[in-house]
Amino acid sequence: MTLLTLGWIGLYAPLALGAVGSMIGCLRGGTAACGAMLEVESGYGRFVGVAAMPSSQTIYGIVVTMALPAAITVDNSPGIFALGALSGVALMFSALAQGAACAAAINASKSKPEVFGISLAPAALIEGFAVFAFVFALVLAGRLPQ
């Protein structure tokens, strides 16, 4: 019974942990965007757009969850748990880090608008790491026993 329970936890972990990271990451970016909007006269849309960047990890988590085997058995539960939990943790931490990078980009570009594009480079790099975790989770999900 414990193995099956771990399998169910692993099945939901990518979505749940990715969503938690996205919420906190968007919160970090959103608070920076709100502060920036008080200090500038225009360009609010780009701040809101940057603040929403960490939400992509939730989408990755949904896809990984859907790619994992729906039939949870004693044979595949350990793999589902390990793959789901580890990919979920990777997505969560990437969303948290991306939120901090987005907040920094917003804070930099409110004072110096010409650095807006280049200030997003760290957030884009972090997104790349989330994509690596996402893609390899999908590849490994296909190798789990049915």
Short mmCIF file of N, CA, C and O in Angstrom, two decimals:
data_model
loop_
_atom_site.label_atom_id
_atom_site.label_comp_id
_atom_site.label_asym_id
_atom_site.label_seq_id
_atom_site.Cartn_x
_atom_site.Cartn_y
_atom_site.Cartn_z
N MET A 1 0.82 -1.21 0.00
CA MET A 1 0.00 0.00 0.00
C MET A 1 0.86 1.26 0.00
O MET A 1 0.52 2.25 -0.64
N THR A 2 1.98 1.20 0.73
CA THR A 2 2.87 2.36 0.79
C THR A 2 3.44 2.69 -0.59
O THR A 2 3.51 3.86 -0.98
N LEU A 3 3.83 1.67 -1.34
CA LEU A 3 4.36 1.90 -2.69
C LEU A 3 3.32 2.56 -3.59
O LEU A 3 3.64 3.47 -4.36
N LEU A 4 2.09 2.11 -3.51
CA LEU A 4 1.04 2.71 -4.33
C LEU A 4 0.79 4.16 -3.93
O LEU A 4 0.57 5.03 -4.78
N THR A 5 0.84 4.44 -2.64
CA THR A 5 0.66 5.81 -2.16
C THR A 5 1.77 6.71 -2.69
O THR A 5 1.51 7.84 -3.13
N LEU A 6 3.00 6.21 -2.65
CA LEU A 6 4.12 6.99 -3.19
C LEU A 6 3.93 7.24 -4.68
O LEU A 6 4.25 8.32 -5.19
N GLY A 7 3.41 6.26 -5.39
CA GLY A 7 3.14 6.44 -6.81
C GLY A 7 2.13 7.56 -7.06
O GLY A 7 2.30 8.38 -7.97
N TRP A 8 1.08 7.60 -6.26
CA TRP A 8 0.08 8.67 -6.42
C TRP A 8 0.66 10.03 -6.06
O TRP A 8 0.35 11.03 -6.71
N ILE A 9 1.51 10.07 -5.05
CA ILE A 9 2.18 11.34 -4.71
C ILE A 9 3.05 11.78 -5.88
O ILE A 9 3.03 12.95 -6.28
N GLY A 10 3.82 10.85 -6.43
CA GLY A 10 4.68 11.17 -7.56
C GLY A 10 3.92 11.61 -8.79
O GLY A 10 4.40 12.44 -9.57
N LEU A 11 2.72 11.07 -8.97
CA LEU A 11 1.90 11.45 -10.13
C LEU A 11 1.49 12.91 -10.07
O LEU A 11 1.50 13.62 -11.08
N TYR A 12 1.16 13.38 -8.88
CA TYR A 12 0.69 14.77 -8.73
C TYR A 12 1.82 15.75 -8.43
O TYR A 12 1.64 16.97 -8.59
N ALA A 13 2.97 15.27 -8.02
CA ALA A 13 4.06 16.14 -7.58
C ALA A 13 4.53 17.17 -8.62
O ALA A 13 4.75 18.34 -8.26
N PRO A 14 4.69 16.81 -9.90
CA PRO A 14 5.17 17.84 -10.84
C PRO A 14 4.22 19.03 -10.95
O PRO A 14 4.65 20.18 -10.96
N LEU A 15 2.93 18.74 -10.99
CA LEU A 15 1.95 19.81 -11.07
C LEU A 15 1.91 20.62 -9.78
O LEU A 15 1.97 21.85 -9.80
N ALA A 16 1.82 19.93 -8.65
CA ALA A 16 1.68 20.63 -7.37
C ALA A 16 2.92 21.47 -7.05
O ALA A 16 2.81 22.65 -6.70
N LEU A 17 4.09 20.87 -7.17
CA LEU A 17 5.31 21.61 -6.82
C LEU A 17 5.61 22.71 -7.84
O LEU A 17 6.06 23.80 -7.48
N GLY A 18 5.34 22.43 -9.13
CA GLY A 18 5.51 23.48 -10.13
C GLY A 18 4.58 24.66 -9.88
O GLY A 18 4.96 25.82 -10.03
N ALA A 19 3.34 24.37 -9.47
CA ALA A 19 2.37 25.43 -9.18
C ALA A 19 2.77 26.23 -7.95
O ALA A 19 2.64 27.47 -7.94
N VAL A 20 3.26 25.56 -6.92
CA VAL A 20 3.71 26.28 -5.72
C VAL A 20 4.86 27.24 -6.08
O VAL A 20 4.87 28.41 -5.70
N GLY A 21 5.83 26.73 -6.84
CA GLY A 21 6.93 27.58 -7.27
C GLY A 21 6.46 28.74 -8.12
O GLY A 21 6.92 29.88 -7.97
N SER A 22 5.53 28.47 -9.04
CA SER A 22 5.00 29.52 -9.90
C SER A 22 4.27 30.59 -9.10
O SER A 22 4.42 31.79 -9.37
N MET A 23 3.49 30.16 -8.11
CA MET A 23 2.78 31.14 -7.28
C MET A 23 3.74 32.08 -6.57
O MET A 23 3.57 33.31 -6.58
N ILE A 24 4.76 31.50 -5.95
CA ILE A 24 5.71 32.32 -5.21
C ILE A 24 6.56 33.16 -6.17
O ILE A 24 6.82 34.33 -5.91
N GLY A 25 6.96 32.56 -7.30
CA GLY A 25 7.73 33.31 -8.28
C GLY A 25 6.96 34.48 -8.86
O GLY A 25 7.48 35.60 -9.00
N CYS A 26 5.69 34.26 -9.20
CA CYS A 26 4.85 35.35 -9.70
C CYS A 26 4.58 36.39 -8.63
O CYS A 26 4.46 37.59 -8.92
N LEU A 27 4.50 35.96 -7.39
CA LEU A 27 4.34 36.91 -6.28
C LEU A 27 5.56 37.83 -6.19
O LEU A 27 5.41 39.05 -6.07
N ARG A 28 6.74 37.25 -6.28
CA ARG A 28 7.97 38.06 -6.23
C ARG A 28 8.01 39.06 -7.39
O ARG A 28 8.29 40.24 -7.20
N GLY A 29 7.76 38.56 -8.59
CA GLY A 29 7.75 39.45 -9.74
C GLY A 29 6.62 40.46 -9.68
O GLY A 29 6.80 41.62 -10.04
N GLY A 30 5.47 40.03 -9.22
CA GLY A 30 4.31 40.92 -9.14
C GLY A 30 4.49 42.05 -8.16
O GLY A 30 4.08 43.19 -8.41
N THR A 31 5.10 41.78 -7.02
CA THR A 31 5.32 42.85 -6.05
C THR A 31 6.33 43.86 -6.61
O THR A 31 6.16 45.06 -6.40
N ALA A 32 7.34 43.36 -7.33
CA ALA A 32 8.29 44.29 -7.96
C ALA A 32 7.58 45.11 -9.03
O ALA A 32 7.84 46.32 -9.17
N ALA A 33 6.68 44.48 -9.79
CA ALA A 33 5.95 45.20 -10.83
C ALA A 33 5.06 46.28 -10.22
O ALA A 33 4.99 47.41 -10.73
N CYS A 34 4.38 45.96 -9.14
CA CYS A 34 3.53 46.95 -8.48
C CYS A 34 4.35 48.14 -7.99
O CYS A 34 3.95 49.29 -8.15
N GLY A 35 5.49 47.85 -7.41
CA GLY A 35 6.37 48.93 -6.95
C GLY A 35 6.88 49.77 -8.11
O GLY A 35 6.95 51.00 -8.00
N ALA A 36 7.21 49.13 -9.22
CA ALA A 36 7.72 49.86 -10.38
C ALA A 36 6.64 50.75 -10.99
O ALA A 36 6.93 51.86 -11.45
N MET A 37 5.40 50.28 -10.97
CA MET A 37 4.31 51.07 -11.55
C MET A 37 4.07 52.36 -10.79
O MET A 37 3.56 53.33 -11.35
N LEU A 38 4.45 52.39 -9.52
CA LEU A 38 4.33 53.62 -8.74
C LEU A 38 5.39 54.64 -9.11
O LEU A 38 5.22 55.82 -8.85
N GLU A 39 6.48 54.16 -9.71
CA GLU A 39 7.62 55.04 -9.97
C GLU A 39 7.76 55.46 -11.43
O GLU A 39 8.57 56.34 -11.72
N VAL A 40 7.03 54.83 -12.34
CA VAL A 40 7.15 55.19 -13.76
C VAL A 40 5.79 55.66 -14.27
O VAL A 40 4.76 55.39 -13.67
N GLU A 41 5.83 56.34 -15.41
CA GLU A 41 4.60 56.89 -15.97
C GLU A 41 3.96 56.01 -17.04
O GLU A 41 2.80 56.19 -17.37
N SER A 42 4.71 55.06 -17.60
CA SER A 42 4.17 54.21 -18.65
C SER A 42 4.96 52.89 -18.70
O SER A 42 5.91 52.71 -17.96
N GLY A 43 4.54 52.01 -19.58
CA GLY A 43 5.24 50.74 -19.74
C GLY A 43 4.84 49.69 -18.73
O GLY A 43 5.59 48.76 -18.46
N TYR A 44 3.63 49.84 -18.19
CA TYR A 44 3.18 48.91 -17.15
C TYR A 44 3.03 47.47 -17.67
O TYR A 44 3.28 46.52 -16.94
N GLY A 45 2.60 47.33 -18.92
CA GLY A 45 2.35 46.01 -19.48
C GLY A 45 3.57 45.12 -19.47
O GLY A 45 3.48 43.93 -19.20
N ARG A 46 4.72 45.68 -19.75
CA ARG A 46 5.93 44.85 -19.77
C ARG A 46 6.28 44.37 -18.37
O ARG A 46 6.78 43.26 -18.20
N PHE A 47 6.00 45.17 -17.36
CA PHE A 47 6.27 44.73 -15.99
C PHE A 47 5.37 43.57 -15.60
O PHE A 47 5.81 42.59 -14.99
N VAL A 48 4.11 43.67 -15.98
CA VAL A 48 3.16 42.59 -15.68
C VAL A 48 3.53 41.33 -16.44
O VAL A 48 3.49 40.22 -15.90
N GLY A 49 3.93 41.48 -17.70
CA GLY A 49 4.35 40.33 -18.49
C GLY A 49 5.56 39.63 -17.91
O GLY A 49 5.61 38.39 -17.85
N VAL A 50 6.53 40.39 -17.44
CA VAL A 50 7.72 39.80 -16.84
C VAL A 50 7.35 39.10 -15.53
O VAL A 50 7.85 38.01 -15.23
N ALA A 51 6.47 39.69 -14.77
CA ALA A 51 6.06 39.11 -13.49
C ALA A 51 5.37 37.76 -13.68
O ALA A 51 5.40 36.91 -12.80
N ALA A 52 4.77 37.54 -14.86
CA ALA A 52 4.06 36.29 -15.13
C ALA A 52 4.96 35.18 -15.67
O ALA A 52 4.52 34.05 -15.82
N MET A 53 6.23 35.48 -15.92
CA MET A 53 7.12 34.47 -16.51
C MET A 53 7.22 33.17 -15.70
O MET A 53 7.22 32.09 -16.29
N PRO A 54 7.27 33.21 -14.38
CA PRO A 54 7.38 31.95 -13.63
C PRO A 54 6.16 31.04 -13.73
O PRO A 54 6.21 29.90 -13.27
N SER A 55 5.10 31.49 -14.33
CA SER A 55 3.90 30.65 -14.44
C SER A 55 4.10 29.48 -15.40
O SER A 55 3.36 28.49 -15.33
N SER A 56 5.10 29.54 -16.25
CA SER A 56 5.32 28.45 -17.22
C SER A 56 5.66 27.13 -16.55
O SER A 56 5.36 26.07 -17.08
N GLN A 57 6.25 27.17 -15.36
CA GLN A 57 6.59 25.93 -14.68
C GLN A 57 5.35 25.13 -14.30
O GLN A 57 5.41 23.90 -14.23
N THR A 58 4.24 25.79 -14.08
CA THR A 58 2.99 25.07 -13.82
C THR A 58 2.56 24.31 -15.07
O THR A 58 2.13 23.16 -14.99
N ILE A 59 2.70 24.93 -16.22
CA ILE A 59 2.35 24.27 -17.48
C ILE A 59 3.23 23.05 -17.69
O ILE A 59 2.75 21.98 -18.07
N TYR A 60 4.53 23.20 -17.44
CA TYR A 60 5.44 22.05 -17.57
C TYR A 60 5.02 20.93 -16.62
O TYR A 60 5.05 19.76 -16.98
N GLY A 61 4.64 21.29 -15.40
CA GLY A 61 4.21 20.30 -14.43
C GLY A 61 2.96 19.57 -14.87
O GLY A 61 2.83 18.35 -14.66
N ILE A 62 2.03 20.28 -15.48
CA ILE A 62 0.81 19.65 -16.00
C ILE A 62 1.16 18.61 -17.06
O ILE A 62 0.66 17.48 -17.04
N VAL A 63 2.04 18.98 -17.97
CA VAL A 63 2.40 18.07 -19.06
C VAL A 63 3.13 16.84 -18.52
O VAL A 63 2.86 15.72 -18.95
N VAL A 64 4.05 17.04 -17.57
CA VAL A 64 4.75 15.89 -16.99
C VAL A 64 3.76 14.98 -16.28
O VAL A 64 3.81 13.75 -16.42
N THR A 65 2.85 15.55 -15.52
CA THR A 65 1.83 14.75 -14.83
C THR A 65 1.03 13.93 -15.83
O THR A 65 0.77 12.75 -15.61
N MET A 66 0.65 14.53 -16.93
CA MET A 66 -0.14 13.83 -17.93
C MET A 66 0.68 12.77 -18.67
O MET A 66 0.11 11.81 -19.19
N ALA A 67 2.00 12.92 -18.71
CA ALA A 67 2.86 11.95 -19.41
C ALA A 67 3.17 10.73 -18.56
O ALA A 67 3.57 9.69 -19.10
N LEU A 68 2.99 10.83 -17.26
CA LEU A 68 3.28 9.70 -16.38
C LEU A 68 2.18 8.64 -16.55
O LEU A 68 1.03 8.97 -16.87
N PRO A 69 2.52 7.37 -16.34
CA PRO A 69 1.52 6.31 -16.51
C PRO A 69 0.31 6.53 -15.59
O PRO A 69 0.46 6.84 -14.41
N ALA A 70 -0.88 6.37 -16.14
CA ALA A 70 -2.11 6.56 -15.35
C ALA A 70 -2.37 5.36 -14.45
O ALA A 70 -2.96 5.51 -13.38
N ALA A 71 -1.95 4.19 -14.88
CA ALA A 71 -2.14 2.98 -14.07
C ALA A 71 -0.96 2.85 -13.11
O ALA A 71 0.17 2.61 -13.53
N ILE A 72 -1.24 3.04 -11.84
CA ILE A 72 -0.18 2.96 -10.84
C ILE A 72 -0.16 1.56 -10.26
O ILE A 72 -1.17 1.08 -9.74
N THR A 73 1.00 0.91 -10.39
CA THR A 73 1.16 -0.45 -9.90
C THR A 73 2.36 -0.50 -8.96
O THR A 73 3.13 0.46 -8.86
N VAL A 74 2.53 -1.63 -8.31
CA VAL A 74 3.69 -1.82 -7.42
C VAL A 74 4.98 -1.76 -8.22
O VAL A 74 6.00 -1.28 -7.73
N ASP A 75 4.95 -2.17 -9.48
CA ASP A 75 6.14 -2.16 -10.32
C ASP A 75 6.58 -0.77 -10.75
O ASP A 75 7.77 -0.49 -10.85
N ASN A 76 5.61 0.11 -11.03
CA ASN A 76 6.00 1.42 -11.54
C ASN A 76 5.92 2.54 -10.49
O ASN A 76 6.37 3.66 -10.75
N SER A 77 5.39 2.28 -9.32
CA SER A 77 5.25 3.32 -8.29
C SER A 77 6.57 3.98 -7.88
O SER A 77 6.63 5.20 -7.78
N PRO A 78 7.63 3.20 -7.61
CA PRO A 78 8.88 3.87 -7.23
C PRO A 78 9.41 4.81 -8.32
O PRO A 78 9.87 5.91 -8.03
N GLY A 79 9.30 4.39 -9.57
CA GLY A 79 9.74 5.25 -10.67
C GLY A 79 8.89 6.49 -10.82
O GLY A 79 9.41 7.59 -11.05
N ILE A 80 7.58 6.32 -10.69
CA ILE A 80 6.67 7.47 -10.78
C ILE A 80 6.97 8.45 -9.64
O ILE A 80 7.03 9.67 -9.85
N PHE A 81 7.16 7.91 -8.44
CA PHE A 81 7.45 8.79 -7.31
C PHE A 81 8.76 9.55 -7.53
O PHE A 81 8.80 10.77 -7.37
N ALA A 82 9.81 8.84 -7.89
CA ALA A 82 11.12 9.49 -8.06
C ALA A 82 11.06 10.53 -9.19
O ALA A 82 11.51 11.67 -9.01
N LEU A 83 10.51 10.16 -10.32
CA LEU A 83 10.46 11.07 -11.45
C LEU A 83 9.55 12.26 -11.16
O LEU A 83 9.91 13.41 -11.44
N GLY A 84 8.39 12.00 -10.59
CA GLY A 84 7.46 13.09 -10.29
C GLY A 84 7.99 14.03 -9.23
O GLY A 84 7.93 15.25 -9.39
N ALA A 85 8.51 13.48 -8.15
CA ALA A 85 9.00 14.33 -7.06
C ALA A 85 10.22 15.14 -7.48
O ALA A 85 10.30 16.34 -7.21
N LEU A 86 11.16 14.49 -8.16
CA LEU A 86 12.38 15.22 -8.54
C LEU A 86 12.12 16.26 -9.62
O LEU A 86 12.65 17.38 -9.57
N SER A 87 11.29 15.93 -10.61
CA SER A 87 10.97 16.94 -11.62
C SER A 87 10.15 18.07 -11.00
O SER A 87 10.34 19.24 -11.34
N GLY A 88 9.27 17.73 -10.07
CA GLY A 88 8.49 18.76 -9.38
C GLY A 88 9.36 19.71 -8.57
O GLY A 88 9.16 20.93 -8.59
N VAL A 89 10.34 19.15 -7.87
CA VAL A 89 11.27 19.99 -7.10
C VAL A 89 12.07 20.89 -8.04
O VAL A 89 12.26 22.08 -7.77
N ALA A 90 12.53 20.34 -9.16
CA ALA A 90 13.28 21.15 -10.13
C ALA A 90 12.43 22.30 -10.67
O ALA A 90 12.88 23.44 -10.78
N LEU A 91 11.18 22.00 -10.99
CA LEU A 91 10.27 23.03 -11.50
C LEU A 91 9.98 24.08 -10.43
O LEU A 91 9.93 25.28 -10.71
N MET A 92 9.79 23.63 -9.20
CA MET A 92 9.50 24.57 -8.12
C MET A 92 10.68 25.53 -7.91
O MET A 92 10.49 26.75 -7.86
N PHE A 93 11.88 24.99 -7.79
CA PHE A 93 13.03 25.86 -7.55
C PHE A 93 13.35 26.76 -8.74
O PHE A 93 13.79 27.89 -8.56
N SER A 94 13.10 26.28 -9.94
CA SER A 94 13.34 27.15 -11.10
C SER A 94 12.34 28.30 -11.12
O SER A 94 12.70 29.44 -11.46
N ALA A 95 11.10 28.04 -10.73
CA ALA A 95 10.11 29.12 -10.68
C ALA A 95 10.45 30.13 -9.59
O ALA A 95 10.30 31.34 -9.78
N LEU A 96 10.93 29.63 -8.45
CA LEU A 96 11.34 30.54 -7.37
C LEU A 96 12.51 31.42 -7.82
O LEU A 96 12.51 32.64 -7.61
N ALA A 97 13.51 30.79 -8.44
CA ALA A 97 14.67 31.55 -8.91
C ALA A 97 14.28 32.51 -10.02
O ALA A 97 14.76 33.66 -10.07
N GLN A 98 13.40 32.07 -10.90
CA GLN A 98 12.97 32.94 -11.98
C GLN A 98 12.19 34.14 -11.46
O GLN A 98 12.33 35.25 -11.98
N GLY A 99 11.40 33.95 -10.43
CA GLY A 99 10.69 35.07 -9.83
C GLY A 99 11.64 36.12 -9.29
O GLY A 99 11.43 37.32 -9.47
N ALA A 100 12.73 35.66 -8.65
CA ALA A 100 13.73 36.60 -8.14
C ALA A 100 14.43 37.32 -9.30
O ALA A 100 14.67 38.53 -9.23
N ALA A 101 14.75 36.58 -10.37
CA ALA A 101 15.40 37.20 -11.53
C ALA A 101 14.47 38.21 -12.21
O ALA A 101 14.91 39.27 -12.65
N CYS A 102 13.19 37.87 -12.28
CA CYS A 102 12.21 38.79 -12.89
C CYS A 102 12.06 40.06 -12.05
O CYS A 102 11.97 41.17 -12.59
N ALA A 103 12.04 39.89 -10.73
CA ALA A 103 11.94 41.06 -9.85
C ALA A 103 13.16 41.97 -10.05
O ALA A 103 13.03 43.20 -10.10
N ALA A 104 14.34 41.37 -10.17
CA ALA A 104 15.55 42.15 -10.39
C ALA A 104 15.49 42.87 -11.74
O ALA A 104 15.89 44.04 -11.84
N ALA A 105 14.98 42.19 -12.77
CA ALA A 105 14.87 42.81 -14.09
C ALA A 105 13.89 43.99 -14.06
O ALA A 105 14.15 45.04 -14.66
N ILE A 106 12.80 43.82 -13.36
CA ILE A 106 11.82 44.91 -13.24
C ILE A 106 12.44 46.09 -12.51
O ILE A 106 12.31 47.25 -12.94
N ASN A 107 13.12 45.82 -11.42
CA ASN A 107 13.74 46.90 -10.65
C ASN A 107 14.82 47.62 -11.45
O ASN A 107 14.95 48.84 -11.35
N ALA A 108 15.58 46.88 -12.24
CA ALA A 108 16.62 47.52 -13.05
C ALA A 108 16.02 48.36 -14.16
O ALA A 108 16.48 49.48 -14.43
N SER A 109 14.99 47.84 -14.82
CA SER A 109 14.46 48.54 -15.99
C SER A 109 13.54 49.70 -15.64
O SER A 109 13.27 50.53 -16.50
N LYS A 110 13.07 49.78 -14.41
CA LYS A 110 12.23 50.93 -14.07
C LYS A 110 13.08 52.21 -14.01
O LYS A 110 12.61 53.28 -14.36
N SER A 111 14.34 52.07 -13.61
CA SER A 111 15.23 53.23 -13.55
C SER A 111 15.96 53.47 -14.86
O SER A 111 16.32 54.59 -15.17
N LYS A 112 16.19 52.39 -15.59
CA LYS A 112 16.96 52.48 -16.83
C LYS A 112 16.26 51.63 -17.89
O LYS A 112 16.63 50.49 -18.11
N PRO A 113 15.22 52.16 -18.54
CA PRO A 113 14.40 51.37 -19.47
C PRO A 113 15.18 50.72 -20.61
O PRO A 113 14.76 49.69 -21.13
N GLU A 114 16.30 51.28 -20.99
CA GLU A 114 17.06 50.73 -22.11
C GLU A 114 17.69 49.35 -21.81
O GLU A 114 18.12 48.65 -22.71
N VAL A 115 17.74 48.95 -20.55
CA VAL A 115 18.31 47.65 -20.20
C VAL A 115 17.23 46.57 -20.05
O VAL A 115 17.54 45.45 -19.64
N PHE A 116 16.00 46.90 -20.41
CA PHE A 116 14.90 45.96 -20.19
C PHE A 116 15.17 44.60 -20.84
O PHE A 116 15.07 43.56 -20.19
N GLY A 117 15.51 44.58 -22.11
CA GLY A 117 15.70 43.32 -22.83
C GLY A 117 16.84 42.49 -22.26
O GLY A 117 16.69 41.29 -22.00
N ILE A 118 17.98 43.11 -22.05
CA ILE A 118 19.15 42.37 -21.55
C ILE A 118 18.96 41.96 -20.10
O ILE A 118 19.51 40.96 -19.65
N SER A 119 18.15 42.70 -19.35
CA SER A 119 17.94 42.34 -17.94
C SER A 119 17.11 41.06 -17.80
O SER A 119 17.08 40.45 -16.73
N LEU A 120 16.45 40.64 -18.89
CA LEU A 120 15.67 39.41 -18.87
C LEU A 120 16.52 38.17 -19.13
O LEU A 120 16.03 37.04 -19.00
N ALA A 121 17.78 38.35 -19.49
CA ALA A 121 18.64 37.21 -19.81
C ALA A 121 18.75 36.20 -18.66
O ALA A 121 18.64 34.99 -18.89
N PRO A 122 18.95 36.64 -17.40
CA PRO A 122 19.01 35.64 -16.33
C PRO A 122 17.69 34.87 -16.18
O PRO A 122 17.72 33.65 -15.96
N ALA A 123 16.57 35.52 -16.32
CA ALA A 123 15.28 34.83 -16.22
C ALA A 123 15.11 33.84 -17.37
O ALA A 123 14.58 32.74 -17.16
N ALA A 124 15.57 34.19 -18.55
CA ALA A 124 15.49 33.28 -19.69
C ALA A 124 16.41 32.09 -19.50
O ALA A 124 16.06 30.96 -19.86
N LEU A 125 17.57 32.30 -18.93
CA LEU A 125 18.50 31.21 -18.66
C LEU A 125 17.89 30.22 -17.66
O LEU A 125 17.97 29.00 -17.86
N ILE A 126 17.26 30.75 -16.64
CA ILE A 126 16.60 29.89 -15.65
C ILE A 126 15.46 29.12 -16.30
O ILE A 126 15.24 27.94 -16.01
N GLU A 127 14.73 29.75 -17.20
CA GLU A 127 13.67 29.06 -17.95
C GLU A 127 14.25 27.89 -18.73
O GLU A 127 13.62 26.83 -18.82
N GLY A 128 15.43 28.07 -19.27
CA GLY A 128 16.10 27.00 -19.99
C GLY A 128 16.34 25.78 -19.12
O GLY A 128 16.16 24.64 -19.56
N PHE A 129 16.74 26.00 -17.88
CA PHE A 129 16.95 24.88 -16.96
C PHE A 129 15.63 24.17 -16.65
O PHE A 129 15.59 22.95 -16.52
N ALA A 130 14.56 24.94 -16.53
CA ALA A 130 13.24 24.33 -16.32
C ALA A 130 12.85 23.49 -17.52
O ALA A 130 12.28 22.39 -17.36
N VAL A 131 13.16 23.96 -18.71
CA VAL A 131 12.85 23.21 -19.93
C VAL A 131 13.67 21.91 -19.97
O VAL A 131 13.15 20.86 -20.37
N PHE A 132 14.93 21.96 -19.55
CA PHE A 132 15.74 20.73 -19.49
C PHE A 132 15.09 19.71 -18.57
O PHE A 132 14.95 18.53 -18.93
N ALA A 133 14.71 20.13 -17.38
CA ALA A 133 14.06 19.22 -16.43
C ALA A 133 12.76 18.67 -17.01
O ALA A 133 12.46 17.48 -16.88
N PHE A 134 12.01 19.52 -17.67
CA PHE A 134 10.74 19.15 -18.28
C PHE A 134 10.94 18.10 -19.39
O PHE A 134 10.30 17.05 -19.39
N VAL A 135 11.85 18.37 -20.30
CA VAL A 135 12.07 17.48 -21.44
C VAL A 135 12.58 16.12 -20.98
O VAL A 135 12.10 15.07 -21.42
N PHE A 136 13.54 16.12 -20.07
CA PHE A 136 14.08 14.85 -19.62
C PHE A 136 13.06 14.07 -18.78
O PHE A 136 13.04 12.84 -18.81
N ALA A 137 12.19 14.76 -18.07
CA ALA A 137 11.12 14.07 -17.36
C ALA A 137 10.18 13.38 -18.35
O ALA A 137 9.74 12.26 -18.12
N LEU A 138 9.89 14.06 -19.46
CA LEU A 138 9.04 13.44 -20.48
C LEU A 138 9.70 12.21 -21.10
O LEU A 138 9.06 11.18 -21.31
N VAL A 139 11.00 12.33 -21.38
CA VAL A 139 11.72 11.20 -21.96
C VAL A 139 11.72 10.01 -20.99
O VAL A 139 11.44 8.87 -21.38
N LEU A 140 12.03 10.28 -19.74
CA LEU A 140 12.07 9.21 -18.75
C LEU A 140 10.69 8.64 -18.44
O LEU A 140 10.55 7.46 -18.14
N ALA A 141 9.66 9.46 -18.52
CA ALA A 141 8.29 8.98 -18.28
C ALA A 141 7.93 7.90 -19.30
O ALA A 141 7.20 6.95 -18.97
N GLY A 142 8.44 8.02 -20.50
CA GLY A 142 8.18 7.01 -21.52
C GLY A 142 8.87 5.69 -21.25
O GLY A 142 8.53 4.68 -21.85
N ARG A 143 9.84 5.70 -20.38
CA ARG A 143 10.58 4.47 -20.05
C ARG A 143 10.05 3.76 -18.81
O ARG A 143 10.53 2.68 -18.47
N LEU A 144 9.10 4.36 -18.12
CA LEU A 144 8.56 3.72 -16.93
C LEU A 144 7.72 2.50 -17.31
O LEU A 144 7.03 2.51 -18.33
N PRO A 145 7.76 1.45 -16.49
CA PRO A 145 6.91 0.29 -16.78
C PRO A 145 5.43 0.65 -16.67
O PRO A 145 5.05 1.47 -15.85
N GLN A 146 4.64 0.05 -17.53
CA GLN A 146 3.20 0.32 -17.50
C GLN A 146 2.50 -0.45 -16.46
O GLN A 146 2.50 -1.29 -15.88
#
